[in-house]
C-alpha cells in the first residue's frame, strides 16, 4: 500500500463530500418513497426504497474506505434533502441529486488515480455504475411514467 494513499487528505475530503451526498440521497429517496406510498404509487415506492438501500451500501463502502485511509467520516450538515411536493418534482429533484453525486464520484475517481489508489478508484467506479443506472431509471420514468 502506497503511503501517499494512506495520507491523502484531499481524497478523504472528497470522499466525505460523496458520503454526504449518499446520506442525503438516502433521506430524500426514503421520504419520497413514503410520500408516494401514501398517495398509492406503490410500484415506484418500491423502486425508491431499493434505490435508498443501494445508497446505504454506497455510504457503507465510502465510510470503510475513509477509515482505511486514516480519515474520519464527516457529514456536511448544511446539505439538505430536496423533497418534492409531487411525483414529477420528486423525479426532477432525484435527478439533480443523482447528477451531483455522479460529479462527486467523477472528482473522487480522478483524485484516486492521482493518489495511485486503485482500490478506491474501483470502489468509486462501482458506485458510479449504480448512479448512472439510477439516473437512467429516473429519466425513463420522466419520459414514460409507469407509476
Short mmCIF file of N, CA and C in Angstrom, two decimals:
data_model
loop_
_atom_site.label_atom_id
_atom_site.label_comp_id
_atom_site.label_asym_id
_atom_site.label_seq_id
_atom_site.Cartn_x
_atom_site.Cartn_y
_atom_site.Cartn_z
N UNK A 1 0.86 -1.19 0.00
CA UNK A 1 0.00 0.00 0.00
C UNK A 1 0.89 1.23 0.00
N UNK A 2 0.63 2.13 -0.87
CA UNK A 2 1.36 3.37 -1.02
C UNK A 2 1.07 4.31 0.15
N UNK A 3 2.11 4.83 0.82
CA UNK A 3 1.90 5.76 1.93
C UNK A 3 1.17 7.01 1.48
N UNK A 4 1.42 7.44 0.25
CA UNK A 4 0.73 8.60 -0.29
C UNK A 4 -0.78 8.37 -0.23
N UNK A 5 -1.20 7.15 -0.51
CA UNK A 5 -2.61 6.80 -0.47
C UNK A 5 -3.17 6.93 0.95
N UNK A 6 -2.40 6.49 1.95
CA UNK A 6 -2.88 6.50 3.33
C UNK A 6 -3.03 7.91 3.88
N UNK A 7 -2.32 8.87 3.35
CA UNK A 7 -2.30 10.22 3.93
C UNK A 7 -2.90 11.28 3.00
N UNK A 8 -3.75 10.89 2.11
CA UNK A 8 -4.26 11.85 1.14
C UNK A 8 -5.50 12.57 1.67
N UNK A 9 -5.27 13.71 2.30
CA UNK A 9 -6.37 14.47 2.89
C UNK A 9 -7.36 14.97 1.85
N UNK A 10 -6.87 15.34 0.69
CA UNK A 10 -7.77 15.82 -0.36
C UNK A 10 -8.72 14.71 -0.80
N UNK A 11 -8.21 13.50 -0.93
CA UNK A 11 -9.07 12.37 -1.30
C UNK A 11 -10.08 12.09 -0.19
N UNK A 12 -9.65 12.14 1.05
CA UNK A 12 -10.56 11.92 2.18
C UNK A 12 -11.65 12.99 2.19
N UNK A 13 -11.27 14.24 1.97
CA UNK A 13 -12.27 15.32 1.91
C UNK A 13 -13.28 15.07 0.79
N UNK A 14 -12.79 14.62 -0.35
CA UNK A 14 -13.67 14.35 -1.48
C UNK A 14 -14.59 13.16 -1.17
N UNK A 15 -14.05 12.15 -0.52
CA UNK A 15 -14.88 11.01 -0.11
C UNK A 15 -15.93 11.44 0.91
N UNK A 16 -15.58 12.35 1.81
CA UNK A 16 -16.56 12.86 2.76
C UNK A 16 -17.67 13.63 2.07
N UNK A 17 -17.32 14.36 1.03
CA UNK A 17 -18.34 15.05 0.24
C UNK A 17 -19.28 14.05 -0.42
N UNK A 18 -18.70 12.99 -0.96
CA UNK A 18 -19.50 11.92 -1.57
C UNK A 18 -20.37 11.25 -0.51
N UNK A 19 -19.83 11.02 0.67
CA UNK A 19 -20.59 10.42 1.77
C UNK A 19 -21.81 11.29 2.11
N UNK A 20 -21.62 12.59 2.17
CA UNK A 20 -22.74 13.49 2.43
C UNK A 20 -23.81 13.33 1.36
N UNK A 21 -23.40 13.29 0.10
CA UNK A 21 -24.37 13.10 -0.99
C UNK A 21 -25.13 11.80 -0.83
N UNK A 22 -24.45 10.74 -0.43
CA UNK A 22 -25.10 9.44 -0.25
C UNK A 22 -26.14 9.49 0.87
N UNK A 23 -25.78 10.09 2.00
CA UNK A 23 -26.69 10.16 3.14
C UNK A 23 -27.90 11.03 2.81
N UNK A 24 -27.68 12.13 2.13
CA UNK A 24 -28.80 12.99 1.72
C UNK A 24 -29.70 12.23 0.74
N UNK A 25 -29.10 11.46 -0.16
CA UNK A 25 -29.90 10.69 -1.13
C UNK A 25 -30.76 9.65 -0.41
N UNK A 26 -30.21 9.00 0.61
CA UNK A 26 -31.00 8.03 1.38
C UNK A 26 -32.23 8.71 1.96
N UNK A 27 -32.01 9.84 2.61
CA UNK A 27 -33.12 10.58 3.22
C UNK A 27 -34.14 11.01 2.17
N UNK A 28 -33.65 11.53 1.07
CA UNK A 28 -34.55 12.02 0.02
C UNK A 28 -35.35 10.87 -0.59
N UNK A 29 -34.69 9.77 -0.93
CA UNK A 29 -35.40 8.63 -1.52
C UNK A 29 -36.42 8.04 -0.55
N UNK A 30 -36.04 7.91 0.72
CA UNK A 30 -36.97 7.32 1.69
C UNK A 30 -38.17 8.24 1.94
N UNK A 31 -37.93 9.53 2.00
CA UNK A 31 -39.04 10.48 2.18
C UNK A 31 -39.96 10.45 0.97
N UNK A 32 -39.38 10.49 -0.22
CA UNK A 32 -40.20 10.42 -1.44
C UNK A 32 -40.96 9.09 -1.48
N UNK A 33 -40.31 8.00 -1.12
CA UNK A 33 -40.98 6.69 -1.13
C UNK A 33 -42.16 6.69 -0.17
N UNK A 34 -41.97 7.26 1.01
CA UNK A 34 -43.06 7.33 1.97
C UNK A 34 -44.23 8.15 1.46
N UNK A 35 -43.93 9.28 0.84
CA UNK A 35 -44.99 10.13 0.28
C UNK A 35 -45.73 9.39 -0.84
N UNK A 36 -44.97 8.75 -1.71
CA UNK A 36 -45.58 8.04 -2.84
C UNK A 36 -46.44 6.87 -2.35
N UNK A 37 -46.00 6.21 -1.31
CA UNK A 37 -46.80 5.13 -0.73
C UNK A 37 -48.14 5.67 -0.23
N UNK A 38 -48.09 6.81 0.44
CA UNK A 38 -49.32 7.43 0.94
C UNK A 38 -50.26 7.81 -0.20
N UNK A 39 -49.69 8.16 -1.34
CA UNK A 39 -50.50 8.57 -2.50
C UNK A 39 -50.94 7.38 -3.35
N UNK A 40 -50.53 6.17 -2.97
CA UNK A 40 -50.95 4.98 -3.69
C UNK A 40 -50.04 4.55 -4.84
N UNK A 41 -48.87 5.14 -4.94
CA UNK A 41 -47.92 4.79 -6.00
C UNK A 41 -46.95 3.73 -5.48
N UNK A 42 -47.47 2.55 -5.20
CA UNK A 42 -46.67 1.50 -4.57
C UNK A 42 -45.54 0.99 -5.45
N UNK A 43 -45.75 0.95 -6.76
CA UNK A 43 -44.71 0.42 -7.67
C UNK A 43 -43.46 1.29 -7.62
N UNK A 44 -43.63 2.59 -7.81
CA UNK A 44 -42.46 3.48 -7.80
C UNK A 44 -41.90 3.60 -6.39
N UNK A 45 -42.76 3.49 -5.39
CA UNK A 45 -42.31 3.50 -3.99
C UNK A 45 -41.29 2.38 -3.78
N UNK A 46 -41.59 1.20 -4.27
CA UNK A 46 -40.67 0.07 -4.13
C UNK A 46 -39.33 0.32 -4.81
N UNK A 47 -39.38 0.98 -5.98
CA UNK A 47 -38.13 1.31 -6.69
C UNK A 47 -37.28 2.27 -5.85
N UNK A 48 -37.93 3.27 -5.26
CA UNK A 48 -37.19 4.25 -4.47
C UNK A 48 -36.62 3.62 -3.19
N UNK A 49 -37.37 2.72 -2.58
CA UNK A 49 -36.85 2.04 -1.40
C UNK A 49 -35.62 1.21 -1.75
N UNK A 50 -35.63 0.55 -2.90
CA UNK A 50 -34.46 -0.22 -3.35
C UNK A 50 -33.28 0.71 -3.61
N UNK A 51 -33.58 1.84 -4.23
CA UNK A 51 -32.53 2.81 -4.51
C UNK A 51 -31.91 3.31 -3.20
N UNK A 52 -32.75 3.56 -2.20
CA UNK A 52 -32.23 4.01 -0.90
C UNK A 52 -31.31 2.95 -0.29
N UNK A 53 -31.68 1.68 -0.44
CA UNK A 53 -30.81 0.60 0.05
C UNK A 53 -29.47 0.59 -0.69
N UNK A 54 -29.51 0.83 -2.00
CA UNK A 54 -28.26 0.94 -2.76
C UNK A 54 -27.39 2.06 -2.19
N UNK A 55 -28.03 3.20 -1.88
CA UNK A 55 -27.28 4.34 -1.34
C UNK A 55 -26.67 4.00 0.01
N UNK A 56 -27.40 3.22 0.82
CA UNK A 56 -26.86 2.80 2.12
C UNK A 56 -25.60 1.96 1.93
N UNK A 57 -25.63 1.06 0.96
CA UNK A 57 -24.45 0.24 0.68
C UNK A 57 -23.30 1.11 0.18
N UNK A 58 -23.61 2.11 -0.65
CA UNK A 58 -22.57 3.03 -1.12
C UNK A 58 -21.96 3.77 0.07
N UNK A 59 -22.82 4.29 0.95
CA UNK A 59 -22.33 5.03 2.11
C UNK A 59 -21.43 4.15 2.97
N UNK A 60 -21.82 2.90 3.15
CA UNK A 60 -21.02 1.97 3.94
C UNK A 60 -19.63 1.78 3.31
N UNK A 61 -19.59 1.61 2.00
CA UNK A 61 -18.30 1.44 1.31
C UNK A 61 -17.43 2.68 1.46
N UNK A 62 -18.05 3.86 1.33
CA UNK A 62 -17.29 5.10 1.44
C UNK A 62 -16.76 5.28 2.86
N UNK A 63 -17.59 5.02 3.86
CA UNK A 63 -17.14 5.12 5.26
C UNK A 63 -15.96 4.19 5.51
N UNK A 64 -16.08 2.95 5.07
CA UNK A 64 -14.98 1.99 5.28
C UNK A 64 -13.70 2.46 4.61
N UNK A 65 -13.84 3.04 3.42
CA UNK A 65 -12.64 3.50 2.71
C UNK A 65 -12.02 4.70 3.40
N UNK A 66 -12.85 5.64 3.86
CA UNK A 66 -12.33 6.80 4.60
C UNK A 66 -11.56 6.32 5.83
N UNK A 67 -12.13 5.39 6.56
CA UNK A 67 -11.46 4.86 7.75
C UNK A 67 -10.16 4.16 7.39
N UNK A 68 -10.16 3.39 6.31
CA UNK A 68 -8.94 2.72 5.87
C UNK A 68 -7.84 3.73 5.55
N UNK A 69 -8.23 4.87 5.00
CA UNK A 69 -7.27 5.91 4.64
C UNK A 69 -6.89 6.78 5.84
N UNK A 70 -7.27 6.33 7.05
CA UNK A 70 -6.98 7.04 8.30
C UNK A 70 -7.71 8.37 8.41
N UNK A 71 -8.84 8.47 7.75
CA UNK A 71 -9.68 9.66 7.85
C UNK A 71 -10.82 9.44 8.82
N UNK A 72 -11.58 10.49 9.02
CA UNK A 72 -12.77 10.44 9.86
C UNK A 72 -13.97 10.79 9.00
N UNK A 73 -14.96 9.91 8.96
CA UNK A 73 -16.17 10.24 8.20
C UNK A 73 -16.86 11.46 8.80
N UNK A 74 -17.11 12.46 7.96
CA UNK A 74 -17.73 13.71 8.39
C UNK A 74 -18.82 14.07 7.39
N UNK A 75 -19.99 14.40 7.93
CA UNK A 75 -21.09 14.83 7.07
C UNK A 75 -21.18 16.35 7.07
N UNK A 76 -21.45 16.91 5.90
CA UNK A 76 -21.71 18.33 5.78
C UNK A 76 -23.18 18.54 6.12
N UNK A 77 -23.43 19.04 7.32
CA UNK A 77 -24.81 19.16 7.79
C UNK A 77 -25.59 20.27 7.08
N UNK A 78 -24.91 21.11 6.31
CA UNK A 78 -25.63 22.18 5.62
C UNK A 78 -26.32 21.68 4.35
N UNK A 79 -25.92 20.52 3.86
CA UNK A 79 -26.57 19.96 2.66
C UNK A 79 -27.85 19.25 3.09
N UNK A 80 -28.96 19.66 2.51
CA UNK A 80 -30.27 19.13 2.89
C UNK A 80 -30.91 18.38 1.73
N UNK A 81 -31.84 17.51 2.09
CA UNK A 81 -32.65 16.83 1.08
C UNK A 81 -33.51 17.85 0.36
N UNK A 82 -33.86 17.54 -0.87
CA UNK A 82 -34.72 18.41 -1.66
C UNK A 82 -36.01 17.63 -1.95
N UNK A 83 -36.97 17.77 -1.06
CA UNK A 83 -38.21 17.00 -1.12
C UNK A 83 -39.19 17.68 -2.06
N UNK A 84 -39.70 16.91 -3.02
CA UNK A 84 -40.66 17.45 -3.98
C UNK A 84 -42.09 17.31 -3.48
N UNK A 85 -42.95 18.28 -3.81
CA UNK A 85 -44.35 18.24 -3.36
C UNK A 85 -45.23 17.30 -4.17
N UNK A 86 -44.73 16.87 -5.33
CA UNK A 86 -45.49 15.95 -6.18
C UNK A 86 -44.51 15.03 -6.90
N UNK A 87 -45.05 14.01 -7.55
CA UNK A 87 -44.21 12.97 -8.14
C UNK A 87 -43.26 13.52 -9.22
N UNK A 88 -43.74 14.44 -10.04
CA UNK A 88 -42.88 14.99 -11.10
C UNK A 88 -41.71 15.77 -10.52
N UNK A 89 -41.99 16.61 -9.51
CA UNK A 89 -40.91 17.38 -8.89
C UNK A 89 -39.95 16.46 -8.13
N UNK A 90 -40.47 15.40 -7.55
CA UNK A 90 -39.60 14.44 -6.87
C UNK A 90 -38.63 13.81 -7.86
N UNK A 91 -39.12 13.45 -9.03
CA UNK A 91 -38.24 12.88 -10.05
C UNK A 91 -37.17 13.88 -10.48
N UNK A 92 -37.59 15.13 -10.64
CA UNK A 92 -36.63 16.19 -11.01
C UNK A 92 -35.57 16.33 -9.91
N UNK A 93 -36.02 16.40 -8.67
CA UNK A 93 -35.08 16.56 -7.55
C UNK A 93 -34.14 15.36 -7.42
N UNK A 94 -34.69 14.16 -7.61
CA UNK A 94 -33.85 12.96 -7.54
C UNK A 94 -32.82 12.94 -8.67
N UNK A 95 -33.22 13.43 -9.84
CA UNK A 95 -32.30 13.51 -10.98
C UNK A 95 -31.16 14.48 -10.67
N UNK A 96 -31.51 15.63 -10.13
CA UNK A 96 -30.48 16.63 -9.78
C UNK A 96 -29.52 16.05 -8.74
N UNK A 97 -30.07 15.42 -7.72
CA UNK A 97 -29.24 14.81 -6.68
C UNK A 97 -28.31 13.75 -7.27
N UNK A 98 -28.85 12.93 -8.17
CA UNK A 98 -28.04 11.90 -8.81
C UNK A 98 -26.91 12.49 -9.64
N UNK A 99 -27.21 13.57 -10.37
CA UNK A 99 -26.17 14.22 -11.19
C UNK A 99 -25.07 14.80 -10.31
N UNK A 100 -25.46 15.39 -9.17
CA UNK A 100 -24.45 15.93 -8.25
C UNK A 100 -23.55 14.82 -7.71
N UNK A 101 -24.14 13.69 -7.42
CA UNK A 101 -23.35 12.58 -6.88
C UNK A 101 -22.45 11.98 -7.96
N UNK A 102 -22.93 11.94 -9.19
CA UNK A 102 -22.07 11.48 -10.29
C UNK A 102 -20.86 12.40 -10.43
N UNK A 103 -21.08 13.71 -10.33
CA UNK A 103 -19.96 14.66 -10.41
C UNK A 103 -18.99 14.44 -9.25
N UNK A 104 -19.52 14.20 -8.04
CA UNK A 104 -18.65 13.94 -6.88
C UNK A 104 -17.86 12.65 -7.08
N UNK A 105 -18.51 11.63 -7.65
CA UNK A 105 -17.82 10.36 -7.94
C UNK A 105 -16.70 10.58 -8.95
N UNK A 106 -17.01 11.31 -10.01
CA UNK A 106 -16.00 11.58 -11.03
C UNK A 106 -14.78 12.29 -10.43
N UNK A 107 -15.04 13.29 -9.58
CA UNK A 107 -13.93 14.02 -8.94
C UNK A 107 -13.12 13.10 -8.05
N UNK A 108 -13.79 12.24 -7.32
CA UNK A 108 -13.09 11.31 -6.43
C UNK A 108 -12.28 10.28 -7.21
N UNK A 109 -12.80 9.83 -8.35
CA UNK A 109 -12.07 8.88 -9.19
C UNK A 109 -10.78 9.53 -9.71
N UNK A 110 -10.87 10.77 -10.13
CA UNK A 110 -9.69 11.50 -10.61
C UNK A 110 -8.64 11.59 -9.49
N UNK A 111 -9.09 11.93 -8.29
CA UNK A 111 -8.15 12.02 -7.16
C UNK A 111 -7.57 10.66 -6.79
N UNK A 112 -8.39 9.63 -6.84
CA UNK A 112 -7.89 8.28 -6.53
C UNK A 112 -6.81 7.88 -7.53
N UNK A 113 -7.02 8.21 -8.80
CA UNK A 113 -5.99 7.93 -9.81
C UNK A 113 -4.72 8.71 -9.52
N UNK A 114 -4.88 10.01 -9.21
CA UNK A 114 -3.73 10.86 -8.92
C UNK A 114 -2.99 10.39 -7.67
N UNK A 115 -3.72 9.78 -6.75
CA UNK A 115 -3.13 9.29 -5.50
C UNK A 115 -2.58 7.87 -5.62
N UNK A 116 -2.65 7.33 -6.83
CA UNK A 116 -2.20 5.95 -7.05
C UNK A 116 -2.92 4.98 -6.11
N UNK A 117 -4.25 5.12 -6.07
CA UNK A 117 -5.09 4.31 -5.18
C UNK A 117 -6.13 3.56 -6.00
N UNK A 118 -5.72 2.43 -6.60
CA UNK A 118 -6.65 1.70 -7.47
C UNK A 118 -7.83 1.09 -6.72
N UNK A 119 -7.67 0.78 -5.45
CA UNK A 119 -8.78 0.18 -4.70
C UNK A 119 -9.91 1.20 -4.53
N UNK A 120 -9.56 2.42 -4.13
CA UNK A 120 -10.58 3.46 -4.01
C UNK A 120 -11.22 3.73 -5.36
N UNK A 121 -10.40 3.79 -6.40
CA UNK A 121 -10.94 4.02 -7.74
C UNK A 121 -11.96 2.94 -8.11
N UNK A 122 -11.63 1.68 -7.85
CA UNK A 122 -12.55 0.58 -8.19
C UNK A 122 -13.86 0.68 -7.41
N UNK A 123 -13.79 1.01 -6.14
CA UNK A 123 -15.00 1.19 -5.33
C UNK A 123 -15.85 2.30 -5.93
N UNK A 124 -15.21 3.40 -6.26
CA UNK A 124 -15.94 4.54 -6.81
C UNK A 124 -16.53 4.24 -8.18
N UNK A 125 -15.81 3.47 -8.98
CA UNK A 125 -16.35 3.10 -10.30
C UNK A 125 -17.60 2.22 -10.15
N UNK A 126 -17.61 1.35 -9.14
CA UNK A 126 -18.81 0.53 -8.88
C UNK A 126 -19.98 1.42 -8.47
N UNK A 127 -19.71 2.39 -7.59
CA UNK A 127 -20.76 3.32 -7.17
C UNK A 127 -21.25 4.12 -8.36
N UNK A 128 -20.32 4.59 -9.18
CA UNK A 128 -20.68 5.38 -10.36
C UNK A 128 -21.58 4.59 -11.30
N UNK A 129 -21.29 3.33 -11.50
CA UNK A 129 -22.13 2.48 -12.36
C UNK A 129 -23.56 2.44 -11.83
N UNK A 130 -23.71 2.28 -10.51
CA UNK A 130 -25.05 2.29 -9.91
C UNK A 130 -25.73 3.64 -10.10
N UNK A 131 -24.99 4.72 -9.91
CA UNK A 131 -25.55 6.07 -10.06
C UNK A 131 -26.07 6.30 -11.47
N UNK A 132 -25.30 5.87 -12.45
CA UNK A 132 -25.73 6.04 -13.84
C UNK A 132 -27.00 5.24 -14.09
N UNK A 133 -27.07 4.05 -13.54
CA UNK A 133 -28.29 3.23 -13.67
C UNK A 133 -29.47 3.94 -13.02
N UNK A 134 -29.26 4.53 -11.84
CA UNK A 134 -30.33 5.26 -11.16
C UNK A 134 -30.81 6.42 -12.02
N UNK A 135 -29.88 7.17 -12.59
CA UNK A 135 -30.25 8.30 -13.45
C UNK A 135 -31.04 7.81 -14.66
N UNK A 136 -30.58 6.73 -15.27
CA UNK A 136 -31.31 6.18 -16.42
C UNK A 136 -32.73 5.78 -16.03
N UNK A 137 -32.89 5.17 -14.85
CA UNK A 137 -34.23 4.80 -14.38
C UNK A 137 -35.11 6.03 -14.19
N UNK A 138 -34.55 7.07 -13.59
CA UNK A 138 -35.32 8.30 -13.37
C UNK A 138 -35.72 8.91 -14.70
N UNK A 139 -34.78 8.99 -15.64
CA UNK A 139 -35.09 9.56 -16.95
C UNK A 139 -36.15 8.75 -17.67
N UNK A 140 -36.11 7.44 -17.53
CA UNK A 140 -37.13 6.59 -18.14
C UNK A 140 -38.50 6.90 -17.55
N UNK A 141 -38.57 7.08 -16.25
CA UNK A 141 -39.85 7.42 -15.61
C UNK A 141 -40.35 8.80 -16.02
N UNK A 142 -39.41 9.73 -16.25
CA UNK A 142 -39.82 11.06 -16.67
C UNK A 142 -40.40 11.05 -18.08
N UNK A 143 -39.84 10.21 -18.95
CA UNK A 143 -40.30 10.13 -20.34
C UNK A 143 -41.55 9.28 -20.45
N UNK A 144 -41.54 8.13 -19.80
CA UNK A 144 -42.68 7.19 -19.86
C UNK A 144 -43.10 6.84 -18.44
N UNK A 145 -43.90 7.71 -17.83
CA UNK A 145 -44.33 7.43 -16.46
C UNK A 145 -45.00 6.06 -16.36
N UNK A 146 -44.56 5.29 -15.41
CA UNK A 146 -45.10 3.95 -15.18
C UNK A 146 -45.26 3.79 -13.67
N UNK A 147 -46.16 4.60 -13.13
CA UNK A 147 -46.33 4.63 -11.69
C UNK A 147 -47.34 3.59 -11.28
#
